[in-house]
mmCIF file with all atom_site columns, C-alpha atoms in Angstrom:
data_model
loop_
_atom_site.group_PDB
_atom_site.id
_atom_site.type_symbol
_atom_site.label_atom_id
_atom_site.label_alt_id
_atom_site.label_comp_id
_atom_site.label_asym_id
_atom_site.label_entity_id
_atom_site.label_seq_id
_atom_site.pdbx_PDB_ins_code
_atom_site.Cartn_x
_atom_site.Cartn_y
_atom_site.Cartn_z
_atom_site.occupancy
_atom_site.B_iso_or_equiv
_atom_site.pdbx_formal_charge
_atom_site.auth_seq_id
_atom_site.auth_comp_id
_atom_site.auth_asym_id
_atom_site.auth_atom_id
_atom_site.pdbx_PDB_model_num
ATOM 1   C CA . MET A 1 1   ? -6.436  -3.151  38.747  1.00 44.00 ? 1302 MET A CA 1
ATOM 2   C CA . GLY A 1 2   ? -3.410  -2.758  36.517  1.00 60.00 ? 1303 GLY A CA 1
ATOM 3   C CA . ARG A 1 3   ? -1.253  -5.519  35.137  1.00 71.00 ? 1304 ARG A CA 1
ATOM 4   C CA . ASN A 1 4   ? 2.211   -5.949  36.566  1.00 74.00 ? 1305 ASN A CA 1
ATOM 5   C CA . TYR A 1 5   ? 4.968   -6.095  33.985  1.00 71.00 ? 1306 TYR A CA 1
ATOM 6   C CA . GLU A 1 6   ? 8.164   -8.053  34.425  1.00 79.00 ? 1307 GLU A CA 1
ATOM 7   C CA . SER A 1 7   ? 10.452  -5.436  32.918  1.00 83.00 ? 1308 SER A CA 1
ATOM 8   C CA . LEU A 1 8   ? 10.569  -2.025  31.400  1.00 85.00 ? 1309 LEU A CA 1
ATOM 9   C CA . GLU A 1 9   ? 11.273  -3.588  27.992  1.00 87.00 ? 1310 GLU A CA 1
ATOM 10  C CA . GLU A 1 10  ? 7.970   -5.459  28.076  1.00 86.00 ? 1311 GLU A CA 1
ATOM 11  C CA . LEU A 1 11  ? 6.138   -2.249  28.948  1.00 85.00 ? 1312 LEU A CA 1
ATOM 12  C CA . LYS A 1 12  ? 7.840   -0.382  26.065  1.00 88.00 ? 1313 LYS A CA 1
ATOM 13  C CA . ARG A 1 13  ? 6.891   -3.152  23.598  1.00 90.00 ? 1314 ARG A CA 1
ATOM 14  C CA . LYS A 1 14  ? 3.286   -3.014  24.789  1.00 89.00 ? 1315 LYS A CA 1
ATOM 15  C CA . LYS A 1 15  ? 3.275   0.791   24.428  1.00 89.00 ? 1316 LYS A CA 1
ATOM 16  C CA . LYS A 1 16  ? 4.689   0.581   20.882  1.00 92.00 ? 1317 LYS A CA 1
ATOM 17  C CA . LEU A 1 17  ? 2.089   -2.043  19.947  1.00 91.00 ? 1318 LEU A CA 1
ATOM 18  C CA . LEU A 1 18  ? -0.748  0.110   21.298  1.00 90.00 ? 1319 LEU A CA 1
ATOM 19  C CA . LYS A 1 19  ? 0.552   3.189   19.439  1.00 90.00 ? 1320 LYS A CA 1
ATOM 20  C CA . SER A 1 20  ? 0.673   1.281   16.156  1.00 90.00 ? 1321 SER A CA 1
ATOM 21  C CA . GLU A 1 21  ? -2.849  -0.011  16.753  1.00 88.00 ? 1322 GLU A CA 1
ATOM 22  C CA . ILE A 1 22  ? -4.068  3.530   17.425  1.00 86.00 ? 1323 ILE A CA 1
ATOM 23  C CA . THR A 1 23  ? -2.479  4.864   14.225  1.00 85.00 ? 1324 THR A CA 1
ATOM 24  C CA . ASP A 1 24  ? -4.097  2.029   12.255  1.00 81.00 ? 1325 ASP A CA 1
ATOM 25  C CA . LEU A 1 25  ? -7.498  2.901   13.716  1.00 78.00 ? 1326 LEU A CA 1
ATOM 26  C CA . GLU A 1 26  ? -6.961  6.607   13.012  1.00 78.00 ? 1327 GLU A CA 1
ATOM 27  C CA . ALA A 1 27  ? -6.114  5.842   9.404   1.00 72.00 ? 1328 ALA A CA 1
ATOM 28  C CA . LEU A 1 28  ? -9.263  3.764   9.180   1.00 67.00 ? 1329 LEU A CA 1
ATOM 29  C CA . LEU A 1 29  ? -11.476 6.442   10.716  1.00 72.00 ? 1330 LEU A CA 1
ATOM 30  C CA . THR A 1 30  ? -10.034 9.295   8.669   1.00 71.00 ? 1331 THR A CA 1
ATOM 31  C CA . PHE A 1 31  ? -10.659 7.394   5.406   1.00 66.00 ? 1332 PHE A CA 1
ATOM 32  C CA . LYS A 1 32  ? -7.086  7.656   4.196   1.00 69.00 ? 1333 LYS A CA 1
ATOM 33  C CA . ASN A 1 33  ? -7.784  4.509   2.180   1.00 71.00 ? 1334 ASN A CA 1
ATOM 34  C CA . THR A 1 34  ? -11.483 4.781   1.347   1.00 72.00 ? 1335 THR A CA 1
ATOM 35  C CA . LYS A 1 35  ? -11.978 1.231   0.131   1.00 75.00 ? 1336 LYS A CA 1
ATOM 36  C CA . GLU A 1 36  ? -10.279 -0.266  3.180   1.00 76.00 ? 1337 GLU A CA 1
ATOM 37  C CA . SER A 1 37  ? -12.243 1.968   5.577   1.00 73.00 ? 1338 SER A CA 1
ATOM 38  C CA . LEU A 1 38  ? -15.593 1.141   3.963   1.00 71.00 ? 1339 LEU A CA 1
ATOM 39  C CA . SER A 1 39  ? -14.670 -2.522  3.972   1.00 75.00 ? 1340 SER A CA 1
ATOM 40  C CA . ALA A 1 40  ? -13.992 -2.383  7.701   1.00 73.00 ? 1341 ALA A CA 1
ATOM 41  C CA . PHE A 1 41  ? -17.238 -0.537  8.433   1.00 70.00 ? 1342 PHE A CA 1
ATOM 42  C CA . THR A 1 42  ? -19.389 -2.841  6.293   1.00 73.00 ? 1343 THR A CA 1
ATOM 43  C CA . ASN A 1 43  ? -17.561 -6.058  7.230   1.00 75.00 ? 1344 ASN A CA 1
ATOM 44  C CA . GLY A 1 44  ? -16.488 -6.626  3.619   1.00 74.00 ? 1345 GLY A CA 1
ATOM 45  C CA . LEU A 1 45  ? -19.923 -6.084  2.076   1.00 75.00 ? 1346 LEU A CA 1
ATOM 46  C CA . SER A 1 46  ? -18.803 -3.090  0.011   1.00 74.00 ? 1347 SER A CA 1
ATOM 47  C CA . ASP A 1 47  ? -15.689 -4.805  -1.426  1.00 78.00 ? 1348 ASP A CA 1
ATOM 48  C CA . GLN A 1 48  ? -17.451 -6.143  -4.494  1.00 80.00 ? 1349 GLN A CA 1
ATOM 49  C CA . TYR A 1 49  ? -18.920 -2.722  -5.388  1.00 77.00 ? 1350 TYR A CA 1
ATOM 50  C CA . LEU A 1 50  ? -15.712 -0.661  -5.097  1.00 79.00 ? 1351 LEU A CA 1
ATOM 51  C CA . LYS A 1 51  ? -12.404 -0.686  -6.912  1.00 83.00 ? 1352 LYS A CA 1
ATOM 52  C CA . GLU A 1 52  ? -9.292  1.408   -6.674  1.00 83.00 ? 1353 GLU A CA 1
ATOM 53  C CA . LYS A 1 53  ? -8.276  3.301   -9.790  1.00 84.00 ? 1354 LYS A CA 1
ATOM 54  C CA . ILE A 1 54  ? -5.293  5.503   -10.584 1.00 83.00 ? 1355 ILE A CA 1
ATOM 55  C CA . ASP A 1 55  ? -6.307  8.766   -12.232 1.00 80.00 ? 1356 ASP A CA 1
ATOM 56  C CA . GLU A 1 56  ? -4.350  11.000  -14.637 1.00 83.00 ? 1357 GLU A CA 1
ATOM 57  C CA . ASP A 1 57  ? -2.506  12.730  -11.784 1.00 83.00 ? 1358 ASP A CA 1
ATOM 58  C CA . GLY A 1 58  ? -1.223  9.412   -10.469 1.00 81.00 ? 1359 GLY A CA 1
ATOM 59  C CA . GLU A 1 59  ? -3.433  9.547   -7.379  1.00 80.00 ? 1360 GLU A CA 1
ATOM 60  C CA . GLU A 1 60  ? -5.302  6.472   -6.253  1.00 78.00 ? 1361 GLU A CA 1
ATOM 61  C CA . THR A 1 61  ? -9.074  6.971   -6.048  1.00 78.00 ? 1362 THR A CA 1
ATOM 62  C CA . THR A 1 62  ? -11.927 4.682   -5.172  1.00 77.00 ? 1363 THR A CA 1
ATOM 63  C CA . VAL A 1 63  ? -14.705 4.305   -7.751  1.00 79.00 ? 1364 VAL A CA 1
ATOM 64  C CA . ILE A 1 64  ? -18.009 2.473   -7.744  1.00 79.00 ? 1365 ILE A CA 1
ATOM 65  C CA . ARG A 1 65  ? -18.225 -0.604  -9.966  1.00 81.00 ? 1366 ARG A CA 1
ATOM 66  C CA . LYS A 1 66  ? -21.451 0.103   -11.821 1.00 80.00 ? 1367 LYS A CA 1
ATOM 67  C CA . ASP A 1 67  ? -21.183 -3.074  -13.885 1.00 81.00 ? 1368 ASP A CA 1
ATOM 68  C CA . VAL A 1 68  ? -21.371 -5.292  -10.788 1.00 80.00 ? 1369 VAL A CA 1
ATOM 69  C CA . ILE A 1 69  ? -24.350 -3.343  -9.435  1.00 76.00 ? 1370 ILE A CA 1
ATOM 70  C CA . ALA A 1 70  ? -26.159 -3.529  -12.787 1.00 78.00 ? 1371 ALA A CA 1
ATOM 71  C CA . LYS A 1 71  ? -25.512 -7.277  -13.099 1.00 79.00 ? 1372 LYS A CA 1
ATOM 72  C CA . GLN A 1 72  ? -26.791 -7.900  -9.589  1.00 79.00 ? 1373 GLN A CA 1
ATOM 73  C CA . ILE A 1 73  ? -29.945 -5.848  -10.135 1.00 78.00 ? 1374 ILE A CA 1
ATOM 74  C CA . THR A 1 74  ? -30.708 -7.492  -13.472 1.00 78.00 ? 1375 THR A CA 1
ATOM 75  C CA . SER A 1 75  ? -30.181 -10.968 -12.036 1.00 77.00 ? 1376 SER A CA 1
ATOM 76  C CA . GLU A 1 76  ? -32.480 -10.177 -9.102  1.00 75.00 ? 1377 GLU A CA 1
ATOM 77  C CA . VAL A 1 77  ? -35.199 -8.835  -11.395 1.00 73.00 ? 1378 VAL A CA 1
ATOM 78  C CA . LYS A 1 78  ? -34.761 -11.799 -13.745 1.00 72.00 ? 1379 LYS A CA 1
ATOM 79  C CA . ASP A 1 79  ? -35.049 -14.213 -10.820 1.00 72.00 ? 1380 ASP A CA 1
ATOM 80  C CA . LEU A 1 80  ? -38.216 -12.475 -9.648  1.00 68.00 ? 1381 LEU A CA 1
ATOM 81  C CA . PHE A 1 81  ? -39.934 -12.850 -13.008 1.00 66.00 ? 1382 PHE A CA 1
ATOM 82  C CA . LEU A 1 82  ? -38.527 -16.203 -14.049 1.00 64.00 ? 1383 LEU A CA 1
ATOM 83  C CA . SER A 1 83  ? -38.712 -18.418 -11.016 1.00 59.00 ? 1384 SER A CA 1
ATOM 84  C CA . LYS A 1 84  ? -38.257 -22.121 -11.886 1.00 52.00 ? 1385 LYS A CA 1
ATOM 85  C CA . ASN A 1 85  ? -39.155 -22.401 -15.518 1.00 51.00 ? 1386 ASN A CA 1
ATOM 86  C CA . THR A 1 86  ? -40.113 -19.576 -17.837 1.00 50.00 ? 1387 THR A CA 1
ATOM 87  C CA . ALA A 1 87  ? -43.689 -20.110 -18.945 1.00 50.00 ? 1388 ALA A CA 1
ATOM 88  C CA . MET A 1 88  ? -44.923 -21.883 -15.823 1.00 50.00 ? 1389 MET A CA 1
ATOM 89  C CA . GLY A 1 89  ? -43.051 -19.460 -13.543 1.00 52.00 ? 1390 GLY A CA 1
ATOM 90  C CA . ILE A 1 90  ? -44.624 -16.370 -15.063 1.00 51.00 ? 1391 ILE A CA 1
ATOM 91  C CA . ALA A 1 91  ? -48.055 -17.958 -15.264 1.00 53.00 ? 1392 ALA A CA 1
ATOM 92  C CA . GLY A 1 92  ? -47.838 -19.287 -11.718 1.00 54.00 ? 1393 GLY A CA 1
ATOM 93  C CA . SER A 1 93  ? -46.645 -16.021 -10.236 1.00 51.00 ? 1394 SER A CA 1
ATOM 94  C CA . ALA A 1 94  ? -49.299 -14.100 -12.161 1.00 51.00 ? 1395 ALA A CA 1
ATOM 95  C CA . PHE A 1 95  ? -51.935 -16.546 -10.949 1.00 51.00 ? 1396 PHE A CA 1
ATOM 96  C CA . LYS A 1 96  ? -50.862 -16.201 -7.320  1.00 53.00 ? 1397 LYS A CA 1
ATOM 97  C CA . GLY A 1 97  ? -50.633 -12.415 -7.561  1.00 54.00 ? 1398 GLY A CA 1
ATOM 98  C CA . ASP A 1 98  ? -46.895 -12.340 -6.918  1.00 58.00 ? 1399 ASP A CA 1
ATOM 99  C CA . ALA A 1 99  ? -46.157 -10.789 -10.286 1.00 59.00 ? 1400 ALA A CA 1
ATOM 100 C CA . MET A 1 100 ? -48.422 -7.828  -9.614  1.00 61.00 ? 1401 MET A CA 1
ATOM 101 C CA . ASP A 1 101 ? -46.991 -7.471  -6.122  1.00 66.00 ? 1402 ASP A CA 1
ATOM 102 C CA . THR A 1 102 ? -43.471 -7.419  -7.560  1.00 67.00 ? 1403 THR A CA 1
ATOM 103 C CA . VAL A 1 103 ? -44.399 -4.861  -10.213 1.00 69.00 ? 1404 VAL A CA 1
ATOM 104 C CA . ILE A 1 104 ? -45.986 -2.634  -7.562  1.00 72.00 ? 1405 ILE A CA 1
ATOM 105 C CA . LYS A 1 105 ? -42.874 -2.901  -5.358  1.00 72.00 ? 1406 LYS A CA 1
ATOM 106 C CA . LEU A 1 106 ? -40.614 -1.981  -8.278  1.00 72.00 ? 1407 LEU A CA 1
ATOM 107 C CA . ALA A 1 107 ? -42.862 0.937   -9.266  1.00 76.00 ? 1408 ALA A CA 1
ATOM 108 C CA . VAL A 1 108 ? -42.970 2.363   -5.731  1.00 75.00 ? 1409 VAL A CA 1
ATOM 109 C CA . THR A 1 109 ? -39.208 1.972   -5.391  1.00 75.00 ? 1410 THR A CA 1
ATOM 110 C CA . ALA A 1 110 ? -38.593 3.718   -8.705  1.00 78.00 ? 1411 ALA A CA 1
ATOM 111 C CA . PHE A 1 111 ? -40.994 6.543   -7.823  1.00 80.00 ? 1412 PHE A CA 1
ATOM 112 C CA . VAL A 1 112 ? -39.430 7.177   -4.409  1.00 77.00 ? 1413 VAL A CA 1
ATOM 113 C CA . ALA A 1 113 ? -35.892 6.927   -5.786  1.00 78.00 ? 1414 ALA A CA 1
ATOM 114 C CA . ASN A 1 114 ? -36.592 9.400   -8.608  1.00 80.00 ? 1415 ASN A CA 1
ATOM 115 C CA . TYR A 1 115 ? -38.326 11.833  -6.237  1.00 82.00 ? 1416 TYR A CA 1
ATOM 116 C CA . ALA A 1 116 ? -35.434 11.624  -3.743  1.00 80.00 ? 1417 ALA A CA 1
ATOM 117 C CA . LYS A 1 117 ? -32.885 12.090  -6.554  1.00 80.00 ? 1418 LYS A CA 1
ATOM 118 C CA . LYS A 1 118 ? -34.737 15.150  -7.830  1.00 83.00 ? 1419 LYS A CA 1
ATOM 119 C CA . ASN A 1 119 ? -34.864 16.641  -4.324  1.00 81.00 ? 1420 ASN A CA 1
ATOM 120 C CA . MET A 1 120 ? -31.167 15.956  -3.672  1.00 81.00 ? 1421 MET A CA 1
ATOM 121 C CA . LYS A 1 121 ? -30.227 17.887  -6.844  1.00 83.00 ? 1422 LYS A CA 1
ATOM 122 C CA . SER A 1 122 ? -32.336 20.876  -5.811  1.00 82.00 ? 1423 SER A CA 1
ATOM 123 C CA . SER A 1 123 ? -30.662 24.061  -4.553  1.00 85.00 ? 1424 SER A CA 1
ATOM 124 C CA . ASN A 1 124 ? -33.203 24.421  -1.746  1.00 86.00 ? 1425 ASN A CA 1
ATOM 125 C CA . TRP A 1 125 ? -31.813 22.988  1.502   1.00 85.00 ? 1426 TRP A CA 1
ATOM 126 C CA . LYS A 1 126 ? -35.267 21.882  2.678   1.00 86.00 ? 1427 LYS A CA 1
ATOM 127 C CA . LYS A 1 127 ? -35.692 19.739  -0.408  1.00 83.00 ? 1428 LYS A CA 1
ATOM 128 C CA . LYS A 1 128 ? -32.223 18.252  0.096   1.00 83.00 ? 1429 LYS A CA 1
ATOM 129 C CA . ILE A 1 129 ? -33.147 17.276  3.650   1.00 85.00 ? 1430 ILE A CA 1
ATOM 130 C CA . LEU A 1 130 ? -36.429 15.806  2.371   1.00 83.00 ? 1431 LEU A CA 1
ATOM 131 C CA . GLY A 1 131 ? -34.511 13.797  -0.261  1.00 81.00 ? 1432 GLY A CA 1
ATOM 132 C CA . ALA A 1 132 ? -32.066 12.452  2.328   1.00 81.00 ? 1433 ALA A CA 1
ATOM 133 C CA . ALA A 1 133 ? -34.930 11.617  4.671   1.00 81.00 ? 1434 ALA A CA 1
ATOM 134 C CA . LEU A 1 134 ? -36.692 9.740   1.867   1.00 78.00 ? 1435 LEU A CA 1
ATOM 135 C CA . ILE A 1 135 ? -33.585 7.689   1.213   1.00 77.00 ? 1436 ILE A CA 1
ATOM 136 C CA . TYR A 1 136 ? -33.272 6.615   4.840   1.00 79.00 ? 1437 TYR A CA 1
ATOM 137 C CA . VAL A 1 137 ? -36.866 6.719   6.124   1.00 81.00 ? 1438 VAL A CA 1
ATOM 138 C CA . ALA A 1 138 ? -38.900 5.529   3.122   1.00 77.00 ? 1439 ALA A CA 1
ATOM 139 C CA . PRO A 1 139 ? -37.822 1.858   3.307   1.00 77.00 ? 1440 PRO A CA 1
ATOM 140 C CA . MET A 1 140 ? -38.669 1.691   7.001   1.00 83.00 ? 1441 MET A CA 1
ATOM 141 C CA . ALA A 1 141 ? -41.996 3.470   6.472   1.00 82.00 ? 1442 ALA A CA 1
ATOM 142 C CA . LEU A 1 142 ? -42.961 1.203   3.579   1.00 77.00 ? 1443 LEU A CA 1
ATOM 143 C CA . LYS A 1 143 ? -42.066 -1.887  5.614   1.00 82.00 ? 1444 LYS A CA 1
ATOM 144 C CA . PHE A 1 144 ? -44.154 -0.597  8.541   1.00 88.00 ? 1445 PHE A CA 1
ATOM 145 C CA . ILE A 1 145 ? -47.133 0.127   6.279   1.00 85.00 ? 1446 ILE A CA 1
ATOM 146 C CA . ARG A 1 146 ? -46.823 -3.291  4.677   1.00 82.00 ? 1447 ARG A CA 1
ATOM 147 C CA . THR A 1 147 ? -46.819 -5.100  8.049   1.00 87.00 ? 1448 THR A CA 1
ATOM 148 C CA . LYS A 1 148 ? -49.846 -3.076  9.181   1.00 89.00 ? 1449 LYS A CA 1
ATOM 149 C CA . LEU A 1 149 ? -51.695 -3.889  5.935   1.00 84.00 ? 1450 LEU A CA 1
ATOM 150 C CA . GLU A 1 150 ? -50.857 -7.590  6.283   1.00 84.00 ? 1451 GLU A CA 1
ATOM 151 C CA . ALA A 1 151 ? -52.091 -7.584  9.887   1.00 86.00 ? 1452 ALA A CA 1
ATOM 152 C CA . TYR A 1 152 ? -55.293 -5.836  8.814   1.00 85.00 ? 1453 TYR A CA 1
ATOM 153 C CA . GLN A 1 153 ? -55.790 -8.322  5.991   1.00 83.00 ? 1454 GLN A CA 1
ATOM 154 C CA . LYS A 1 154 ? -55.306 -11.243 8.394   1.00 82.00 ? 1455 LYS A CA 1
ATOM 155 C CA . THR A 1 155 ? -57.821 -9.873  10.894  1.00 83.00 ? 1456 THR A CA 1
ATOM 156 C CA . LYS A 1 156 ? -60.289 -9.138  8.100   1.00 80.00 ? 1457 LYS A CA 1
ATOM 157 C CA . SER A 1 157 ? -59.978 -12.667 6.710   1.00 77.00 ? 1458 SER A CA 1
ATOM 158 C CA . VAL A 1 158 ? -60.366 -14.184 10.189  1.00 76.00 ? 1459 VAL A CA 1
ATOM 159 C CA . SER A 1 159 ? -63.490 -12.168 10.853  1.00 75.00 ? 1460 SER A CA 1
ATOM 160 C CA . SER A 1 160 ? -64.984 -13.139 7.491   1.00 72.00 ? 1461 SER A CA 1
ATOM 161 C CA . MET A 1 161 ? -64.192 -16.806 8.236   1.00 70.00 ? 1462 MET A CA 1
ATOM 162 C CA . GLU A 1 162 ? -65.933 -16.456 11.611  1.00 70.00 ? 1463 GLU A CA 1
ATOM 163 C CA . GLN A 1 163 ? -68.998 -15.049 9.888   1.00 70.00 ? 1464 GLN A CA 1
ATOM 164 C CA . LEU A 1 164 ? -69.059 -18.012 7.492   1.00 66.00 ? 1465 LEU A CA 1
ATOM 165 C CA . ILE A 1 165 ? -68.867 -20.469 10.379  1.00 61.00 ? 1466 ILE A CA 1
#
């Protein structure tokens, strides 16, 4: 079951290596370096949104890079409205109904986000729990409702096609 070691020195080296690995993991789990810990948990996804800054007291703090988030959001919204070329992209998406679908998605997202933000700032603990639940549950609920509506629309269109035939 256990591995046989050739000498006591080899066993001591292995023990020292394991202790250093454990201290590294403890530092990661206790968020001693917030940016590094979040980077490890998100597999590097959060690196572009965080930066380390030294405050007036000389302490190193991690801050959110709002400029990167704003640029990414504006580029995504711009790409949604201006697909391949400007006039034909807007006209084509409006003709297909994609523009209205996108506007509805953005409106629902803004409404839910503002409602959750308002509830999180409330002093009532029930509203805070509701706000946190909205942040985590609302995307899943909206996705579930959307899939159910798409399935209903497909069955409705199939039945109407059967009636035509």
